[in-house]
Amino acid sequence: MNISKAAQATGLTAKTIRYYESLELISPAHRLDNGYRDYNESHLRELSFISHARELGFTLKECSDLLGLYNDRHRKSADVKSLALQKIVDVEEKISQLQVIRKSLKQLTQCCHGDDRPDCPIIDRLVEGKDADSE
């Protein structure tokens, strides 16, 4: 099938599929005589796999590692689980960072009058490189 049909089948864009192929995340598509890529069911499985892994927050490198395990008939499920557990740690760290950002933004917005005057403590603190906790 051509790239537009592969894109439609996987929910990815043609540009993304070409990008994944250029990174060698997926096996190269067979080229037809006219030069067009021809994707098969194996490509669709790889693309769907990557798409789902990306939805769970895996990086392209991690997707590559997971695809390697997917294609390894002698893989250990412990290796797959280890990657997933590390992703949980990464997600928890991001959540913690986002909570700090949210707290800082809430404090900054509480300092601002939000009226028609041009002076704004949010702008002032951004210029100074400070958040509301810095004082």
PDB file of C-alpha atoms in Angstrom:
ATOM      1  CA  MET A   1       0.000   0.000   0.000  1.00  0.00           C
ATOM      2  CA  ASN A   2       1.168   3.548  -0.624  1.00  0.00           C
ATOM      3  CA  ILE A   3       2.213   5.955   2.097  1.00  0.00           C
ATOM      4  CA  SER A   4      -1.087   7.813   2.247  1.00  0.00           C
ATOM      5  CA  LYS A   5      -2.976   4.565   2.866  1.00  0.00           C
ATOM      6  CA  ALA A   6      -0.395   3.531   5.467  1.00  0.00           C
ATOM      7  CA  ALA A   7      -0.816   6.918   7.127  1.00  0.00           C
ATOM      8  CA  GLN A   8      -4.577   6.553   7.146  1.00  0.00           C
ATOM      9  CA  ALA A   9      -4.363   3.008   8.534  1.00  0.00           C
ATOM     10  CA  THR A  10      -2.032   3.995  11.372  1.00  0.00           C
ATOM     11  CA  GLY A  11      -3.234   7.509  12.194  1.00  0.00           C
ATOM     12  CA  LEU A  12       0.220   8.912  11.454  1.00  0.00           C
ATOM     13  CA  THR A  13       1.107  11.479   8.839  1.00  0.00           C
ATOM     14  CA  ALA A  14       3.046  10.597   5.716  1.00  0.00           C
ATOM     15  CA  LYS A  15       5.764  12.973   6.905  1.00  0.00           C
ATOM     16  CA  THR A  16       6.040  11.089  10.212  1.00  0.00           C
ATOM     17  CA  ILE A  17       6.247   7.744   8.420  1.00  0.00           C
ATOM     18  CA  ARG A  18       9.038   9.029   6.173  1.00  0.00           C
ATOM     19  CA  TYR A  19      10.795  10.411   9.253  1.00  0.00           C
ATOM     20  CA  TYR A  20      10.578   7.080  11.093  1.00  0.00           C
ATOM     21  CA  GLU A  21      11.903   5.345   8.005  1.00  0.00           C
ATOM     22  CA  SER A  22      14.799   7.842   7.708  1.00  0.00           C
ATOM     23  CA  LEU A  23      15.711   7.092  11.346  1.00  0.00           C
ATOM     24  CA  GLU A  24      15.538   3.385  10.513  1.00  0.00           C
ATOM     25  CA  LEU A  25      12.914   2.879  13.209  1.00  0.00           C
ATOM     26  CA  ILE A  26      10.948   0.817  10.726  1.00  0.00           C
ATOM     27  CA  SER A  27      12.247  -1.432   8.029  1.00  0.00           C
ATOM     28  CA  PRO A  28      12.583   0.332   4.676  1.00  0.00           C
ATOM     29  CA  ALA A  29       9.559   0.130   2.440  1.00  0.00           C
ATOM     30  CA  HIS A  30       9.880  -1.679  -0.851  1.00  0.00           C
ATOM     31  CA  ARG A  31      10.096   0.754  -3.759  1.00  0.00           C
ATOM     32  CA  LEU A  32       7.844   0.261  -6.741  1.00  0.00           C
ATOM     33  CA  ASP A  33       9.075   0.855 -10.285  1.00  0.00           C
ATOM     34  CA  ASN A  34       7.695   4.387 -10.111  1.00  0.00           C
ATOM     35  CA  GLY A  35       9.772   5.053  -6.956  1.00  0.00           C
ATOM     36  CA  TYR A  36       6.799   5.110  -4.585  1.00  0.00           C
ATOM     37  CA  ARG A  37       7.081   3.372  -1.253  1.00  0.00           C
ATOM     38  CA  ASP A  38       5.056   0.188  -0.834  1.00  0.00           C
ATOM     39  CA  TYR A  39       4.141  -0.654   2.757  1.00  0.00           C
ATOM     40  CA  ASN A  40       2.964  -4.070   3.922  1.00  0.00           C
ATOM     41  CA  GLU A  41       1.257  -5.401   7.049  1.00  0.00           C
ATOM     42  CA  SER A  42       4.588  -5.731   8.841  1.00  0.00           C
ATOM     43  CA  HIS A  43       5.211  -2.009   8.340  1.00  0.00           C
ATOM     44  CA  LEU A  44       1.743  -1.203   9.628  1.00  0.00           C
ATOM     45  CA  ARG A  45       2.380  -3.261  12.773  1.00  0.00           C
ATOM     46  CA  GLU A  46       5.696  -1.468  13.344  1.00  0.00           C
ATOM     47  CA  LEU A  47       4.117   1.947  12.781  1.00  0.00           C
ATOM     48  CA  SER A  48       1.181   1.198  15.080  1.00  0.00           C
ATOM     49  CA  PHE A  49       3.588  -0.134  17.693  1.00  0.00           C
ATOM     50  CA  ILE A  50       5.630   3.076  17.573  1.00  0.00           C
ATOM     51  CA  SER A  51       2.497   5.212  17.629  1.00  0.00           C
ATOM     52  CA  HIS A  52       1.174   3.480  20.747  1.00  0.00           C
ATOM     53  CA  ALA A  53       4.568   3.611  22.446  1.00  0.00           C
ATOM     54  CA  ARG A  54       4.822   7.345  21.687  1.00  0.00           C
ATOM     55  CA  GLU A  55       1.347   7.867  23.186  1.00  0.00           C
ATOM     56  CA  LEU A  56       2.730   6.343  26.394  1.00  0.00           C
ATOM     57  CA  GLY A  57       5.586   8.827  26.365  1.00  0.00           C
ATOM     58  CA  PHE A  58       8.399   6.646  25.066  1.00  0.00           C
ATOM     59  CA  THR A  59      11.122   8.534  23.211  1.00  0.00           C
ATOM     60  CA  LEU A  60      12.143   7.531  19.698  1.00  0.00           C
ATOM     61  CA  LYS A  61      15.260   5.853  21.142  1.00  0.00           C
ATOM     62  CA  GLU A  62      13.103   3.929  23.595  1.00  0.00           C
ATOM     63  CA  CYS A  63      10.747   2.995  20.761  1.00  0.00           C
ATOM     64  CA  SER A  64      13.727   1.649  18.857  1.00  0.00           C
ATOM     65  CA  ASP A  65      14.746  -0.415  21.887  1.00  0.00           C
ATOM     66  CA  LEU A  66      11.195  -1.699  22.315  1.00  0.00           C
ATOM     67  CA  LEU A  67      10.939  -2.565  18.620  1.00  0.00           C
ATOM     68  CA  GLY A  68      14.190  -4.478  18.936  1.00  0.00           C
ATOM     69  CA  LEU A  69      12.655  -6.472  21.755  1.00  0.00           C
ATOM     70  CA  TYR A  70       9.410  -6.894  19.813  1.00  0.00           C
ATOM     71  CA  ASN A  71      11.345  -8.387  16.902  1.00  0.00           C
ATOM     72  CA  ASP A  72      13.510 -10.598  19.142  1.00  0.00           C
ATOM     73  CA  ARG A  73      11.863 -13.999  19.513  1.00  0.00           C
ATOM     74  CA  HIS A  74      14.274 -14.775  22.375  1.00  0.00           C
ATOM     75  CA  ARG A  75      13.577 -11.603  24.334  1.00  0.00           C
ATOM     76  CA  LYS A  76      13.037 -11.668  28.066  1.00  0.00           C
ATOM     77  CA  SER A  77       9.859 -10.071  29.307  1.00  0.00           C
ATOM     78  CA  ALA A  78      11.991  -8.766  32.186  1.00  0.00           C
ATOM     79  CA  ASP A  79      13.810  -6.524  29.689  1.00  0.00           C
ATOM     80  CA  VAL A  80      10.531  -5.106  28.422  1.00  0.00           C
ATOM     81  CA  LYS A  81       9.262  -4.611  31.957  1.00  0.00           C
ATOM     82  CA  SER A  82      12.494  -2.844  32.900  1.00  0.00           C
ATOM     83  CA  LEU A  83      11.984  -0.291  30.107  1.00  0.00           C
ATOM     84  CA  ALA A  84       8.378   0.265  31.181  1.00  0.00           C
ATOM     85  CA  LEU A  85       9.373   0.672  34.842  1.00  0.00           C
ATOM     86  CA  GLN A  86      12.024   3.227  33.884  1.00  0.00           C
ATOM     87  CA  LYS A  87       9.384   5.119  31.905  1.00  0.00           C
ATOM     88  CA  ILE A  88       7.231   5.235  35.047  1.00  0.00           C
ATOM     89  CA  VAL A  89      10.154   6.816  36.930  1.00  0.00           C
ATOM     90  CA  ASP A  90      10.601   9.355  34.120  1.00  0.00           C
ATOM     91  CA  VAL A  91       6.887  10.193  34.124  1.00  0.00           C
ATOM     92  CA  GLU A  92       6.850  10.634  37.902  1.00  0.00           C
ATOM     93  CA  GLU A  93       9.817  13.025  37.645  1.00  0.00           C
ATOM     94  CA  LYS A  94       8.013  15.036  34.976  1.00  0.00           C
ATOM     95  CA  ILE A  95       4.873  15.163  37.089  1.00  0.00           C
ATOM     96  CA  SER A  96       6.917  16.486  40.003  1.00  0.00           C
ATOM     97  CA  GLN A  97       8.506  19.141  37.781  1.00  0.00           C
ATOM     98  CA  LEU A  98       5.112  20.149  36.404  1.00  0.00           C
ATOM     99  CA  GLN A  99       3.712  20.468  39.934  1.00  0.00           C
ATOM    100  CA  VAL A 100       6.537  22.884  40.815  1.00  0.00           C
ATOM    101  CA  ILE A 101       5.830  24.878  37.645  1.00  0.00           C
ATOM    102  CA  ARG A 102       2.099  24.975  38.440  1.00  0.00           C
ATOM    103  CA  LYS A 103       2.784  26.195  41.978  1.00  0.00           C
ATOM    104  CA  SER A 104       5.098  28.949  40.688  1.00  0.00           C
ATOM    105  CA  LEU A 105       2.586  30.058  38.056  1.00  0.00           C
ATOM    106  CA  LYS A 106      -0.229  30.167  40.609  1.00  0.00           C
ATOM    107  CA  GLN A 107       1.888  32.307  42.912  1.00  0.00           C
ATOM    108  CA  LEU A 108       2.870  34.623  40.067  1.00  0.00           C
ATOM    109  CA  THR A 109      -0.723  35.109  38.979  1.00  0.00           C
ATOM    110  CA  GLN A 110      -1.748  35.902  42.553  1.00  0.00           C
ATOM    111  CA  CYS A 111       0.779  38.771  42.580  1.00  0.00           C
ATOM    112  CA  CYS A 112      -0.728  40.398  39.492  1.00  0.00           C
ATOM    113  CA  HIS A 113      -3.659  42.797  39.752  1.00  0.00           C
ATOM    114  CA  GLY A 114      -4.877  41.883  36.285  1.00  0.00           C
ATOM    115  CA  ASP A 115      -6.180  45.377  35.631  1.00  0.00           C
ATOM    116  CA  ASP A 116      -5.678  47.973  32.875  1.00  0.00           C
ATOM    117  CA  ARG A 117      -2.373  49.273  34.230  1.00  0.00           C
ATOM    118  CA  PRO A 118       0.806  48.352  32.341  1.00  0.00           C
ATOM    119  CA  ASP A 119       2.865  47.396  35.398  1.00  0.00           C
ATOM    120  CA  CYS A 120       2.777  43.664  35.950  1.00  0.00           C
ATOM    121  CA  PRO A 121       4.613  41.675  38.633  1.00  0.00           C
ATOM    122  CA  ILE A 122       4.562  38.582  36.392  1.00  0.00           C
ATOM    123  CA  ILE A 123       6.529  40.388  33.686  1.00  0.00           C
ATOM    124  CA  ASP A 124       8.856  41.917  36.293  1.00  0.00           C
ATOM    125  CA  ARG A 125       9.646  38.555  37.842  1.00  0.00           C
ATOM    126  CA  LEU A 126      10.171  36.899  34.456  1.00  0.00           C
ATOM    127  CA  VAL A 127      12.657  39.646  33.570  1.00  0.00           C
ATOM    128  CA  GLU A 128      14.394  39.172  36.911  1.00  0.00           C
ATOM    129  CA  GLY A 129      14.379  35.395  36.523  1.00  0.00           C
ATOM    130  CA  LYS A 130      12.455  34.950  39.737  1.00  0.00           C
ATOM    131  CA  ASP A 131       9.224  33.282  40.656  1.00  0.00           C
ATOM    132  CA  ALA A 132       7.056  34.184  43.635  1.00  0.00           C
ATOM    133  CA  ASP A 133       9.012  31.791  45.922  1.00  0.00           C
ATOM    134  CA  SER A 134      12.271  33.641  45.229  1.00  0.00           C
ATOM    135  CA  GLU A 135      11.458  36.489  47.555  1.00  0.00           C
TER     136      GLU A 135
END
